Amino acid sequence: MDKIQLMAEIKKISKQKNAVIMAHYYQENDIQDVADFIGDSLALAQKAATTTADIIVICGVHFMGETAKIICPDKKVLVPDMNAGCSLADSCKANDLKQFIDKHPDHTVISYVNTSAEVKALTDIVVTSTNAKNIVDMLPKDMKIIFGPDRNLGNYINSVTGRNMLLWDGACHVHEQFSVDKLIELKKQYPNAKTLAHPECKKHIIQQAEVVGSTQALLNYATNSEDDTFIVATESGILHEMKKQNPNKTFIPLPTDYNNKCNECNYMRMNTLEKLYQCLLNETNEIIVDENISKLAIKSINKMLEMSK
Ligand code: 13P
Ligand code: SF4
């Protein structure tokens, strides 16, 4: 089947099965185009919480499928590729986090949504890059907090909230690779450009950025701003929606030190239209979460959803 036929079949089967296809902004363009809903990590979780579909197909990475399954335990949650993991989630194993928490029993545990179900089960409040600052700001000033697993996001939230949260030493290999030297060159080349950076980027990138925020926040800024040129320091999949919403503006993806290409997440890009079609057709790659883990993890996810209303 060619691309157009594949997209038509995906739409047809999805309707027949009362499925909903949700895609993260880091998915390849065709998946974003065929999806019923595209969004950042928070929006995908919020959408899962309200959907009436029988099947949810999460086009993103494994932890996003797990989050949807924990929120909707009675629904079938499918992912196009079971091997689509996340280096950031992998940087925080539940056993290691448990030992860390045991050493700091008086601390509240805040975990970024980019974590396994087991880590969420050890967590008091889940956050995403969209709501992390607001949620931390809502907590008592003297509350002792462990924040994990992203050290860059944690450092950024510490700096904008004046907190001194204890940080887990994890990171995302995609966001850590952006080149500050190339950013400085691009800023000279495009003096009017605004730099949009995701808070998973290293501090030297964040310090050069005019806007720091989640994928949704960066997209909103680009759309609402009077500026017309943007250097984008996050996974380049977001450029698809940025260009769609702003056809007359210029978006320049920031390269890494190693190559001059835009930066893609190899895990996110494991998903393809063909894999999406197959998983929907055969209802394969179903996400299953242990019931006991799920019962604990839902508390920390619900806390986030309540605090983000
Ligand atoms: P957001 O969707 O919160 O912007 O996070 C980006 C990310 O790295 C998802 O894996
Ligand atoms: Fe994980 Fe980074 Fe890929 Fe997001 S971009 S899924 S944080 S590895």
Tab-separated table of N, CA, C and O and ligand atoms in Angstrom, residues 24 26 61 63-64 85-89 112 114 150 171-175 200 235 264-268, ligand 2:
chain	number	residue	atom	x	y	z
A	24	HIS	N	2.407	12.135	19.774
A	24	HIS	CA	3.248	13.197	20.349
A	24	HIS	C	3.849	14.022	19.209
A	24	HIS	O	4.002	13.541	18.083
A	26	TYR	N	6.701	14.707	18.572
A	26	TYR	CA	7.989	14.206	18.056
A	26	TYR	C	7.825	13.045	17.076
A	26	TYR	O	8.816	12.429	16.683
A	61	VAL	N	6.273	7.109	22.922
A	61	VAL	CA	7.177	6.080	23.454
A	61	VAL	C	6.479	5.303	24.568
A	61	VAL	O	5.380	5.655	24.998
A	63	PHE	N	6.612	4.814	27.795
A	63	PHE	CA	6.060	5.355	29.051
A	63	PHE	C	4.746	6.109	28.788
A	63	PHE	O	3.894	6.196	29.677
A	64	MET	N	4.576	6.640	27.601
A	64	MET	CA	3.329	7.358	27.267
A	64	MET	C	2.173	6.360	27.148
A	64	MET	O	1.056	6.646	27.580
A	85	GLY	N	11.540	3.108	23.447
A	85	GLY	CA	11.767	3.438	24.865
A	85	GLY	C	12.126	4.902	25.041
A	85	GLY	O	11.714	5.750	24.246
A	86	CYS	N	12.917	5.200	26.059
A	86	CYS	CA	13.294	6.594	26.341
A	86	CYS	C	14.538	6.571	27.211
A	86	CYS	O	14.538	5.944	28.272
A	87	SER	N	15.602	7.244	26.749
A	87	SER	CA	16.862	7.237	27.503
A	87	SER	C	16.679	7.897	28.867
A	87	SER	O	17.332	7.507	29.853
A	88	LEU	N	15.785	8.868	28.945
A	88	LEU	CA	15.564	9.560	30.221
A	88	LEU	C	14.866	8.628	31.220
A	88	LEU	O	15.296	8.507	32.376
A	89	ALA	N	13.823	7.942	30.761
A	89	ALA	CA	13.137	6.982	31.644
A	89	ALA	C	14.118	5.889	32.067
A	89	ALA	O	14.130	5.466	33.237
A	112	TYR	N	9.114	13.362	36.801
A	112	TYR	CA	8.730	13.745	35.441
A	112	TYR	C	7.969	12.572	34.839
A	112	TYR	O	8.239	11.406	35.168
A	114	ASN	N	8.264	11.237	32.143
A	114	ASN	CA	9.168	10.354	31.390
A	114	ASN	C	9.806	9.334	32.328
A	114	ASN	O	11.013	9.343	32.583
A	150	ASP	N	15.122	14.067	35.324
A	150	ASP	CA	15.890	14.942	34.427
A	150	ASP	C	16.606	16.057	35.194
A	150	ASP	O	15.958	16.971	35.721
A	171	ALA	N	19.177	12.235	32.260
A	171	ALA	CA	19.038	13.191	31.152
A	171	ALA	C	18.520	12.494	29.902
A	171	ALA	O	18.563	11.272	29.806
A	172	CYS	N	18.056	13.314	28.958
A	172	CYS	CA	17.593	12.821	27.653
A	172	CYS	C	18.730	12.997	26.648
A	172	CYS	O	19.247	14.108	26.496
A	173	HIS	N	19.114	11.923	25.972
A	173	HIS	CA	20.268	11.993	25.059
A	173	HIS	C	19.991	12.905	23.857
A	173	HIS	O	20.930	13.395	23.240
A	174	VAL	N	18.732	13.141	23.533
A	174	VAL	CA	18.408	14.008	22.385
A	174	VAL	C	18.633	15.477	22.775
A	174	VAL	O	19.338	16.222	22.096
A	175	HIS	N	18.060	15.871	23.899
A	175	HIS	CA	18.140	17.278	24.306
A	175	HIS	C	19.527	17.671	24.804
A	175	HIS	O	19.891	18.845	24.770
A	200	GLU	N	14.617	20.314	28.898
A	200	GLU	CA	15.498	19.139	28.996
A	200	GLU	C	16.881	19.439	28.405
A	200	GLU	O	17.793	18.631	28.509
A	235	GLU	N	13.337	18.329	19.879
A	235	GLU	CA	13.229	17.318	18.822
A	235	GLU	C	12.522	17.945	17.613
A	235	GLU	O	11.504	18.639	17.768
A	264	GLU	N	16.708	14.244	15.909
A	264	GLU	CA	15.512	13.406	16.048
A	264	GLU	C	15.723	12.381	17.147
A	264	GLU	O	16.831	11.910	17.354
A	265	CYS	N	14.628	12.024	17.833
A	265	CYS	CA	14.710	10.996	18.866
A	265	CYS	C	14.559	9.639	18.175
A	265	CYS	O	13.510	9.349	17.587
A	266	ASN	N	15.626	8.831	18.261
A	266	ASN	CA	15.593	7.534	17.582
A	266	ASN	C	14.494	6.624	18.122
A	266	ASN	O	13.981	5.763	17.412
A	267	TYR	N	14.096	6.829	19.370
A	267	TYR	CA	13.002	6.003	19.928
A	267	TYR	C	11.658	6.434	19.342
A	267	TYR	O	10.877	5.616	18.884
A	268	MET	N	11.397	7.741	19.376
A	268	MET	CA	10.143	8.258	18.823
A	268	MET	C	9.998	7.850	17.359
A	268	MET	O	8.902	7.550	16.894
B	2	SF4	FE1	12.898	10.220	25.895
B	2	SF4	FE2	14.345	12.252	25.022
B	2	SF4	FE3	13.182	10.669	23.257
B	2	SF4	FE4	11.687	12.336	24.781
B	2	SF4	S1	13.181	12.928	23.232
B	2	SF4	S2	11.288	10.161	24.351
B	2	SF4	S3	12.877	12.338	26.680
B	2	SF4	S4	14.788	10.063	24.710
